[in-house]
Amino acid sequence: MVKVVCIVQARLGSTRLPRKVMHKINGKPILGHCLSRLKKAKQIDEIVVATTDLQEDKIIENYTKSVGGISLFRGDTDDVLSRYRQCSDRHEADIIIRATADNPLVDPQLVDKAVLLFLENSVDYCSNKIKPSYPMGFDIEVFSANVLALIDNETSDIYDREHVTPPILKQSERFSLLNFASKEDNSDLRVTVDYKSDLDLIKSIMLNFSGNEEFTCNQVVEFLKKNKSLTEY
């Protein structure tokens, strides 16, 4: 049996919106909403929050421990690739799902789809962001622990080590890559949190779906298209 580990990178030191992953919506931090939705994915064996070893991120450690059912890893602040590699090794992952805590609307159905496509096609990397068609904030990346180890050993570029997967995407002749797309291109929409305006949008979306914790990417797209004024900022 292969072990599928979802590694969620999270930190408080965002420059554009400080402490953004701990901003609360409906009484729960953005990180908490992300974890709650990931827990609904059927193809994940373990979820690990991978934060930094900075003192300020003790807050993320404490929150993660309070959630229950979520593991924690702390590693290098800037070298996110090494953080992923060490986390993968410690939790004995075979397959890794990369998630970020600033995507609180992550769709568990898309996560499951990505993992199943990865397995069915025996590829090194599967994603919906090679040729984007989903709104930013619904990005999914799945890759093998073996490939992660390879790029960690070989990559020295600072940008690549900060963003983890570019060394895979840059070597399409070496690694087998699979992209999956939505039926229509909605890549112009964004539901990730980088700025205060993004946070306000997420609040509006969650207010609309209040009482329904299992709303999907398609439902969010439909809501945004009916309420275009929300995205005009």
C-alpha positions as protocol buffer text, in pm:
chain_id: "A"
residue {
  index: 1
  type: MET
  ca { x: 0 y: 0 z: 0 }
}
residue {
  index: 2
  type: VAL
  ca { x: 126 y: 344 z: -89 }
}
residue {
  index: 3
  type: LYS
  ca { x: 100 y: 620 z: 167 }
}
residue {
  index: 4
  type: VAL
  ca { x: -45 y: 952 z: 50 }
}
residue {
  index: 5
  type: VAL
  ca { x: 61 y: 1246 z: 264 }
}
residue {
  index: 6
  type: CYS
  ca { x: -79 y: 1595 z: 220 }
}
residue {
  index: 7
  type: ILE
  ca { x: 180 y: 1851 z: 326 }
}
residue {
  index: 8
  type: VAL
  ca { x: 29 y: 2193 z: 401 }
}
residue {
  index: 9
  type: GLN
  ca { x: 286 y: 2471 z: 411 }
}
residue {
  index: 10
  type: ALA
  ca { x: 198 y: 2751 z: 651 }
}
residue {
  index: 11
  type: ARG
  ca { x: 375 y: 3045 z: 813 }
}
residue {
  index: 12
  type: LEU
  ca { x: 288 y: 3374 z: 978 }
}
residue {
  index: 13
  type: GLY
  ca { x: 555 y: 3583 z: 808 }
}
residue {
  index: 14
  type: SER
  ca { x: 363 y: 3695 z: 502 }
}
residue {
  index: 15
  type: THR
  ca { x: 468 y: 4044 z: 392 }
}
residue {
  index: 16
  type: ARG
  ca { x: 154 y: 4137 z: 198 }
}
residue {
  index: 17
  type: LEU
  ca { x: -96 y: 4030 z: 464 }
}
residue {
  index: 18
  type: PRO
  ca { x: 87 y: 3951 z: 790 }
}
residue {
  index: 19
  type: ARG
  ca { x: -34 y: 3647 z: 987 }
}
residue {
  index: 20
  type: LYS
  ca { x: -286 y: 3584 z: 710 }
}
residue {
  index: 21
  type: VAL
  ca { x: -331 y: 3210 z: 774 }
}
residue {
  index: 22
  type: MET
  ca { x: -451 y: 3287 z: 1127 }
}
residue {
  index: 23
  type: HIS
  ca { x: -707 y: 3550 z: 1022 }
}
residue {
  index: 24
  type: LYS
  ca { x: -1045 y: 3423 z: 1135 }
}
residue {
  index: 25
  type: ILE
  ca { x: -1356 y: 3368 z: 926 }
}
residue {
  index: 26
  type: ASN
  ca { x: -1665 y: 3253 z: 1115 }
}
residue {
  index: 27
  type: GLY
  ca { x: -1450 y: 3206 z: 1423 }
}
residue {
  index: 28
  type: LYS
  ca { x: -1199 y: 2974 z: 1255 }
}
residue {
  index: 29
  type: PRO
  ca { x: -856 y: 3066 z: 1114 }
}
residue {
  index: 30
  type: ILE
  ca { x: -796 y: 3038 z: 740 }
}
residue {
  index: 31
  type: LEU
  ca { x: -559 y: 2751 z: 818 }
}
residue {
  index: 32
  type: GLY
  ca { x: -841 y: 2577 z: 1004 }
}
residue {
  index: 33
  type: HIS
  ca { x: -1078 y: 2605 z: 707 }
}
residue {
  index: 34
  type: CYS
  ca { x: -808 y: 2462 z: 480 }
}
residue {
  index: 35
  type: LEU
  ca { x: -750 y: 2165 z: 712 }
}
residue {
  index: 36
  type: SER
  ca { x: -1123 y: 2099 z: 760 }
}
residue {
  index: 37
  type: ARG
  ca { x: -1176 y: 2074 z: 387 }
}
residue {
  index: 38
  type: LEU
  ca { x: -867 y: 1859 z: 330 }
}
residue {
  index: 39
  type: LYS
  ca { x: -993 y: 1618 z: 596 }
}
residue {
  index: 40
  type: LYS
  ca { x: -1288 y: 1543 z: 368 }
}
residue {
  index: 41
  type: ALA
  ca { x: -1062 y: 1409 z: 91 }
}
residue {
  index: 42
  type: LYS
  ca { x: -1083 y: 1029 z: 72 }
}
residue {
  index: 43
  type: GLN
  ca { x: -743 y: 972 z: -89 }
}
residue {
  index: 44
  type: ILE
  ca { x: -533 y: 1129 z: 187 }
}
residue {
  index: 45
  type: ASP
  ca { x: -378 y: 901 z: 448 }
}
residue {
  index: 46
  type: GLU
  ca { x: -218 y: 1174 z: 659 }
}
residue {
  index: 47
  type: ILE
  ca { x: -222 y: 1554 z: 673 }
}
residue {
  index: 48
  type: VAL
  ca { x: 87 y: 1737 z: 798 }
}
residue {
  index: 49
  type: VAL
  ca { x: 117 y: 2110 z: 856 }
}
residue {
  index: 50
  type: ALA
  ca { x: 474 y: 2204 z: 765 }
}
residue {
  index: 51
  type: THR
  ca { x: 566 y: 2535 z: 922 }
}
residue {
  index: 52
  type: THR
  ca { x: 896 y: 2710 z: 991 }
}
residue {
  index: 53
  type: ASP
  ca { x: 1128 y: 2683 z: 1287 }
}
residue {
  index: 54
  type: LEU
  ca { x: 1084 y: 3054 z: 1367 }
}
residue {
  index: 55
  type: GLN
  ca { x: 955 y: 3138 z: 1714 }
}
residue {
  index: 56
  type: GLU
  ca { x: 656 y: 3327 z: 1568 }
}
residue {
  index: 57
  type: ASP
  ca { x: 530 y: 3007 z: 1407 }
}
residue {
  index: 58
  type: LYS
  ca { x: 488 y: 2844 z: 1748 }
}
residue {
  index: 59
  type: ILE
  ca { x: 135 y: 2985 z: 1710 }
}
residue {
  index: 60
  type: ILE
  ca { x: 80 y: 2760 z: 1409 }
}
residue {
  index: 61
  type: GLU
  ca { x: 223 y: 2465 z: 1600 }
}
residue {
  index: 62
  type: ASN
  ca { x: -12 y: 2522 z: 1892 }
}
residue {
  index: 63
  type: TYR
  ca { x: -315 y: 2566 z: 1668 }
}
residue {
  index: 64
  type: THR
  ca { x: -235 y: 2254 z: 1466 }
}
residue {
  index: 65
  type: LYS
  ca { x: -206 y: 2048 z: 1783 }
}
residue {
  index: 66
  type: SER
  ca { x: -541 y: 2183 z: 1901 }
}
residue {
  index: 67
  type: VAL
  ca { x: -721 y: 2071 z: 1584 }
}
residue {
  index: 68
  type: GLY
  ca { x: -664 y: 1699 z: 1633 }
}
residue {
  index: 69
  type: GLY
  ca { x: -590 y: 1442 z: 1367 }
}
residue {
  index: 70
  type: ILE
  ca { x: -328 y: 1664 z: 1203 }
}
residue {
  index: 71
  type: SER
  ca { x: 48 y: 1609 z: 1224 }
}
residue {
  index: 72
  type: LEU
  ca { x: 307 y: 1884 z: 1252 }
}
residue {
  index: 73
  type: PHE
  ca { x: 653 y: 1941 z: 1107 }
}
residue {
  index: 74
  type: ARG
  ca { x: 881 y: 2241 z: 1157 }
}
residue {
  index: 75
  type: GLY
  ca { x: 1171 y: 2316 z: 925 }
}
residue {
  index: 76
  type: ASP
  ca { x: 1369 y: 2577 z: 735 }
}
residue {
  index: 77
  type: THR
  ca { x: 1202 y: 2915 z: 684 }
}
residue {
  index: 78
  type: ASP
  ca { x: 1313 y: 2992 z: 329 }
}
residue {
  index: 79
  type: ASP
  ca { x: 1419 y: 2651 z: 197 }
}
residue {
  index: 80
  type: VAL
  ca { x: 1069 y: 2512 z: 157 }
}
residue {
  index: 81
  type: LEU
  ca { x: 1195 y: 2229 z: -63 }
}
residue {
  index: 82
  type: SER
  ca { x: 1408 y: 2092 z: 220 }
}
residue {
  index: 83
  type: ARG
  ca { x: 1110 y: 2134 z: 454 }
}
residue {
  index: 84
  type: TYR
  ca { x: 900 y: 1918 z: 222 }
}
residue {
  index: 85
  type: ARG
  ca { x: 1175 y: 1659 z: 179 }
}
residue {
  index: 86
  type: GLN
  ca { x: 1239 y: 1623 z: 551 }
}
residue {
  index: 87
  type: CYS
  ca { x: 868 y: 1613 z: 625 }
}
residue {
  index: 88
  type: SER
  ca { x: 816 y: 1349 z: 356 }
}
residue {
  index: 89
  type: ASP
  ca { x: 1097 y: 1134 z: 495 }
}
residue {
  index: 90
  type: ARG
  ca { x: 978 y: 1162 z: 854 }
}
residue {
  index: 91
  type: HIS
  ca { x: 622 y: 1063 z: 765 }
}
residue {
  index: 92
  type: GLU
  ca { x: 730 y: 791 z: 521 }
}
residue {
  index: 93
  type: ALA
  ca { x: 532 y: 930 z: 230 }
}
residue {
  index: 94
  type: ASP
  ca { x: 514 y: 758 z: -107 }
}
residue {
  index: 95
  type: ILE
  ca { x: 293 y: 1021 z: -269 }
}
residue {
  index: 96
  type: ILE
  ca { x: 278 y: 1386 z: -172 }
}
residue {
  index: 97
  type: ILE
  ca { x: -2 y: 1636 z: -214 }
}
residue {
  index: 98
  type: ARG
  ca { x: 123 y: 1992 z: -189 }
}
residue {
  index: 99
  type: ALA
  ca { x: -121 y: 2236 z: -33 }
}
residue {
  index: 100
  type: THR
  ca { x: -85 y: 2589 z: 101 }
}
residue {
  index: 101
  type: ALA
  ca { x: -268 y: 2731 z: 402 }
}
residue {
  index: 102
  type: ASP
  ca { x: -368 y: 3046 z: 214 }
}
residue {
  index: 103
  type: ASN
  ca { x: -613 y: 2843 z: 3 }
}
residue {
  index: 104
  type: PRO
  ca { x: -897 y: 2792 z: 253 }
}
residue {
  index: 105
  type: LEU
  ca { x: -1149 y: 2680 z: -13 }
}
residue {
  index: 106
  type: VAL
  ca { x: -942 y: 2385 z: -136 }
}
residue {
  index: 107
  type: ASP
  ca { x: -1181 y: 2132 z: -290 }
}
residue {
  index: 108
  type: PRO
  ca { x: -1143 y: 1776 z: -152 }
}
residue {
  index: 109
  type: GLN
  ca { x: -1306 y: 1636 z: -466 }
}
residue {
  index: 110
  type: LEU
  ca { x: -1031 y: 1790 z: -680 }
}
residue {
  index: 111
  type: VAL
  ca { x: -770 y: 1654 z: -441 }
}
residue {
  index: 112
  type: ASP
  ca { x: -910 y: 1303 z: -481 }
}
residue {
  index: 113
  type: LYS
  ca { x: -930 y: 1344 z: -857 }
}
residue {
  index: 114
  type: ALA
  ca { x: -565 y: 1448 z: -877 }
}
residue {
  index: 115
  type: VAL
  ca { x: -446 y: 1153 z: -667 }
}
residue {
  index: 116
  type: LEU
  ca { x: -648 y: 901 z: -867 }
}
residue {
  index: 117
  type: LEU
  ca { x: -523 y: 1042 z: -1198 }
}
residue {
  index: 118
  type: PHE
  ca { x: -168 y: 1029 z: -1064 }
}
residue {
  index: 119
  type: LEU
  ca { x: -208 y: 662 z: -973 }
}
residue {
  index: 120
  type: GLU
  ca { x: -402 y: 555 z: -1281 }
}
residue {
  index: 121
  type: ASN
  ca { x: -152 y: 710 z: -1520 }
}
residue {
  index: 122
  type: SER
  ca { x: 166 y: 619 z: -1328 }
}
residue {
  index: 123
  type: VAL
  ca { x: 313 y: 968 z: -1370 }
}
residue {
  index: 124
  type: ASP
  ca { x: 571 y: 1157 z: -1166 }
}
residue {
  index: 125
  type: TYR
  ca { x: 359 y: 1469 z: -1125 }
}
residue {
  index: 126
  type: CYS
  ca { x: -10 y: 1549 z: -1166 }
}
residue {
  index: 127
  type: SER
  ca { x: -162 y: 1894 z: -1137 }
}
residue {
  index: 128
  type: ASN
  ca { x: -429 y: 2132 z: -1262 }
}
residue {
  index: 129
  type: LYS
  ca { x: -184 y: 2423 z: -1280 }
}
residue {
  index: 130
  type: ILE
  ca { x: 50 y: 2331 z: -1567 }
}
residue {
  index: 131
  type: LYS
  ca { x: -209 y: 2486 z: -1796 }
}
residue {
  index: 132
  type: PRO
  ca { x: -434 y: 2672 z: -1550 }
}
residue {
  index: 133
  type: SER
  ca { x: -809 y: 2649 z: -1599 }
}
residue {
  index: 134
  type: TYR
  ca { x: -934 y: 2644 z: -1239 }
}
residue {
  index: 135
  type: PRO
  ca { x: -951 y: 2959 z: -1025 }
}
residue {
  index: 136
  type: MET
  ca { x: -632 y: 3039 z: -838 }
}
residue {
  index: 137
  type: GLY
  ca { x: -686 y: 2895 z: -493 }
}
residue {
  index: 138
  type: PHE
  ca { x: -801 y: 2557 z: -622 }
}
residue {
  index: 139
  type: ASP
  ca { x: -451 y: 2451 z: -732 }
}
residue {
  index: 140
  type: ILE
  ca { x: -359 y: 2089 z: -667 }
}
residue {
  index: 141
  type: GLU
  ca { x: -14 y: 1931 z: -704 }
}
residue {
  index: 142
  type: VAL
  ca { x: 58 y: 1560 z: -657 }
}
residue {
  index: 143
  type: PHE
  ca { x: 403 y: 1406 z: -699 }
}
residue {
  index: 144
  type: SER
  ca { x: 609 y: 1111 z: -583 }
}
residue {
  index: 145
  type: ALA
  ca { x: 838 y: 1120 z: -283 }
}
residue {
  index: 146
  type: ASN
  ca { x: 1113 y: 976 z: -503 }
}
residue {
  index: 147
  type: VAL
  ca { x: 1096 y: 1275 z: -737 }
}
residue {
  index: 148
  type: LEU
  ca { x: 1095 y: 1511 z: -439 }
}
residue {
  index: 149
  type: ALA
  ca { x: 1414 y: 1348 z: -313 }
}
residue {
  index: 150
  type: LEU
  ca { x: 1578 y: 1379 z: -655 }
}
residue {
  index: 151
  type: ILE
  ca { x: 1509 y: 1749 z: -696 }
}
residue {
  index: 152
  type: ASP
  ca { x: 1606 y: 1820 z: -335 }
}
residue {
  index: 153
  type: ASN
  ca { x: 1945 y: 1660 z: -397 }
}
residue {
  index: 154
  type: GLU
  ca { x: 2001 y: 1842 z: -726 }
}
residue {
  index: 155
  type: THR
  ca { x: 1846 y: 2187 z: -691 }
}
residue {
  index: 156
  type: SER
  ca { x: 2049 y: 2486 z: -575 }
}
residue {
  index: 157
  type: ASP
  ca { x: 1845 y: 2775 z: -719 }
}
residue {
  index: 158
  type: ILE
  ca { x: 1701 y: 2984 z: -435 }
}
residue {
  index: 159
  type: TYR
  ca { x: 1371 y: 3053 z: -615 }
}
residue {
  index: 160
  type: ASP
  ca { x: 1321 y: 2686 z: -697 }
}
residue {
  index: 161
  type: ARG
  ca { x: 1390 y: 2582 z: -340 }
}
residue {
  index: 162
  type: GLU
  ca { x: 1141 y: 2837 z: -211 }
}
residue {
  index: 163
  type: HIS
  ca { x: 865 y: 2727 z: -452 }
}
residue {
  index: 164
  type: VAL
  ca { x: 930 y: 2349 z: -437 }
}
residue {
  index: 165
  type: THR
  ca { x: 798 y: 2217 z: -768 }
}
residue {
  index: 166
  type: PRO
  ca { x: 955 y: 2432 z: -1047 }
}
residue {
  index: 167
  type: PRO
  ca { x: 1246 y: 2184 z: -1083 }
}
residue {
  index: 168
  type: ILE
  ca { x: 989 y: 1919 z: -1179 }
}
residue {
  index: 169
  type: LEU
  ca { x: 802 y: 2142 z: -1421 }
}
residue {
  index: 170
  type: LYS
  ca { x: 1124 y: 2258 z: -1587 }
}
residue {
  index: 171
  type: GLN
  ca { x: 1221 y: 1899 z: -1671 }
}
residue {
  index: 172
  type: SER
  ca { x: 924 y: 1769 z: -1866 }
}
residue {
  index: 173
  type: GLU
  ca { x: 1162 y: 1562 z: -2081 }
}
residue {
  index: 174
  type: ARG
  ca { x: 1279 y: 1381 z: -1768 }
}
residue {
  index: 175
  type: PHE
  ca { x: 966 y: 1359 z: -1556 }
}
residue {
  index: 176
  type: SER
  ca { x: 622 y: 1250 z: -1673 }
}
residue {
  index: 177
  type: LEU
  ca { x: 374 y: 1533 z: -1613 }
}
residue {
  index: 178
  type: LEU
  ca { x: -4 y: 1520 z: -1631 }
}
residue {
  index: 179
  type: ASN
  ca { x: -236 y: 1821 z: -1633 }
}
residue {
  index: 180
  type: PHE
  ca { x: -611 y: 1801 z: -1580 }
}
residue {
  index: 181
  type: ALA
  ca { x: -843 y: 2084 z: -1675 }
}
residue {
  index: 182
  type: SER
  ca { x: -1193 y: 2205 z: -1598 }
}
residue {
  index: 183
  type: LYS
  ca { x: -1461 y: 2205 z: -1868 }
}
residue {
  index: 184
  type: GLU
  ca { x: -1432 y: 2581 z: -1901 }
}
residue {
  index: 185
  type: ASP
  ca { x: -1145 y: 2818 z: -1834 }
}
residue {
  index: 186
  type: ASN
  ca { x: -1197 y: 3004 z: -1506 }
}
residue {
  index: 187
  type: SER
  ca { x: -831 y: 3083 z: -1444 }
}
residue {
  index: 188
  type: ASP
  ca { x: -915 y: 3454 z: -1438 }
}
residue {
  index: 189
  type: LEU
  ca { x: -1082 y: 3405 z: -1098 }
}
residue {
  index: 190
  type: ARG
  ca { x: -885 y: 3395 z: -773 }
}
residue {
  index: 191
  type: VAL
  ca { x: -986 y: 3276 z: -429 }
}
residue {
  index: 192
  type: THR
  ca { x: -646 y: 3259 z: -266 }
}
residue {
  index: 193
  type: VAL
  ca { x: -552 y: 3496 z: 16 }
}
residue {
  index: 194
  type: ASP
  ca { x: -270 y: 3742 z: -41 }
}
residue {
  index: 195
  type: TYR
  ca { x: -435 y: 4075 z: 33 }
}
residue {
  index: 196
  type: LYS
  ca { x: -707 y: 4220 z: 256 }
}
residue {
  index: 197
  type: SER
  ca { x: -940 y: 4233 z: -46 }
}
residue {
  index: 198
  type: ASP
  ca { x: -891 y: 3857 z: -95 }
}
residue {
  index: 199
  type: LEU
  ca { x: -985 y: 3798 z: 266 }
}
residue {
  index: 200
  type: ASP
  ca { x: -1304 y: 4000 z: 221 }
}
residue {
  index: 201
  type: LEU
  ca { x: -1395 y: 3794 z: -86 }
}
residue {
  index: 202
  type: ILE
  ca { x: -1342 y: 3465 z: 98 }
}
residue {
  index: 203
  type: LYS
  ca { x: -1564 y: 3591 z: 379 }
}
residue {
  index: 204
  type: SER
  ca { x: -1840 y: 3669 z: 128 }
}
residue {
  index: 205
  type: ILE
  ca { x: -1811 y: 3323 z: -28 }
}
residue {
  index: 206
  type: MET
  ca { x: -1821 y: 3147 z: 307 }
}
residue {
  index: 207
  type: LEU
  ca { x: -2116 y: 3357 z: 420 }
}
residue {
  index: 208
  type: ASN
  ca { x: -2305 y: 3248 z: 109 }
}
residue {
  index: 209
  type: PHE
  ca { x: -2234 y: 2881 z: 180 }
}
residue {
  index: 210
  type: SER
  ca { x: -2292 y: 2907 z: 554 }
}
residue {
  index: 211
  type: GLY
  ca { x: -2414 y: 2573 z: 687 }
}
residue {
  index: 212
  type: ASN
  ca { x: -2272 y: 2384 z: 390 }
}
residue {
  index: 213
  type: GLU
  ca { x: -1912 y: 2280 z: 455 }
}
residue {
  index: 214
  type: GLU
  ca { x: -1891 y: 2066 z: 142 }
}
residue {
  index: 215
  type: PHE
  ca { x: -1940 y: 2327 z: -129 }
}
residue {
  index: 216
  type: THR
  ca { x: -1732 y: 2262 z: -439 }
}
residue {
  index: 217
  type: CYS
  ca { x: -1513 y: 2458 z: -677 }
}
residue {
  index: 218
  type: ASN
  ca { x: -1792 y: 2456 z: -935 }
}
residue {
  index: 219
  type: GLN
  ca { x: -2037 y: 2603 z: -685 }
}
residue {
  index: 220
  type: VAL
  ca { x: -1789 y: 2880 z: -597 }
}
residue {
  index: 221
  type: VAL
  ca { x: -1740 y: 2961 z: -966 }
}
residue {
  index: 222
  type: GLU
  ca { x: -2116 y: 2976 z: -1018 }
}
residue {
  index: 223
  type: PHE
  ca { x: -2155 y: 3207 z: -718 }
}
residue {
  index: 224
  type: LEU
  ca { x: -1879 y: 3442 z: -836 }
}
residue {
  index: 225
  type: LYS
  ca { x: -2020 y: 3465 z: -1187 }
}
residue {
  index: 226
  type: LYS
  ca { x: -2358 y: 3562 z: -1043 }
}
residue {
  index: 227
  type: ASN
  ca { x: -2196 y: 3819 z: -815 }
}
residue {
  index: 228
  type: LYS
  ca { x: -1928 y: 3976 z: -1035 }
}
residue {
  index: 229
  type: SER
  ca { x: -1916 y: 4292 z: -825 }
}
residue {
  index: 230
  type: LEU
  ca { x: -1737 y: 4091 z: -554 }
}
residue {
  index: 231
  type: THR
  ca { x: -1435 y: 4038 z: -776 }
}
residue {
  index: 232
  type: GLU
  ca { x: -1414 y: 4392 z: -913 }
}
residue {
  index: 233
  type: TYR
  ca { x: -1140 y: 4532 z: -693 }
}
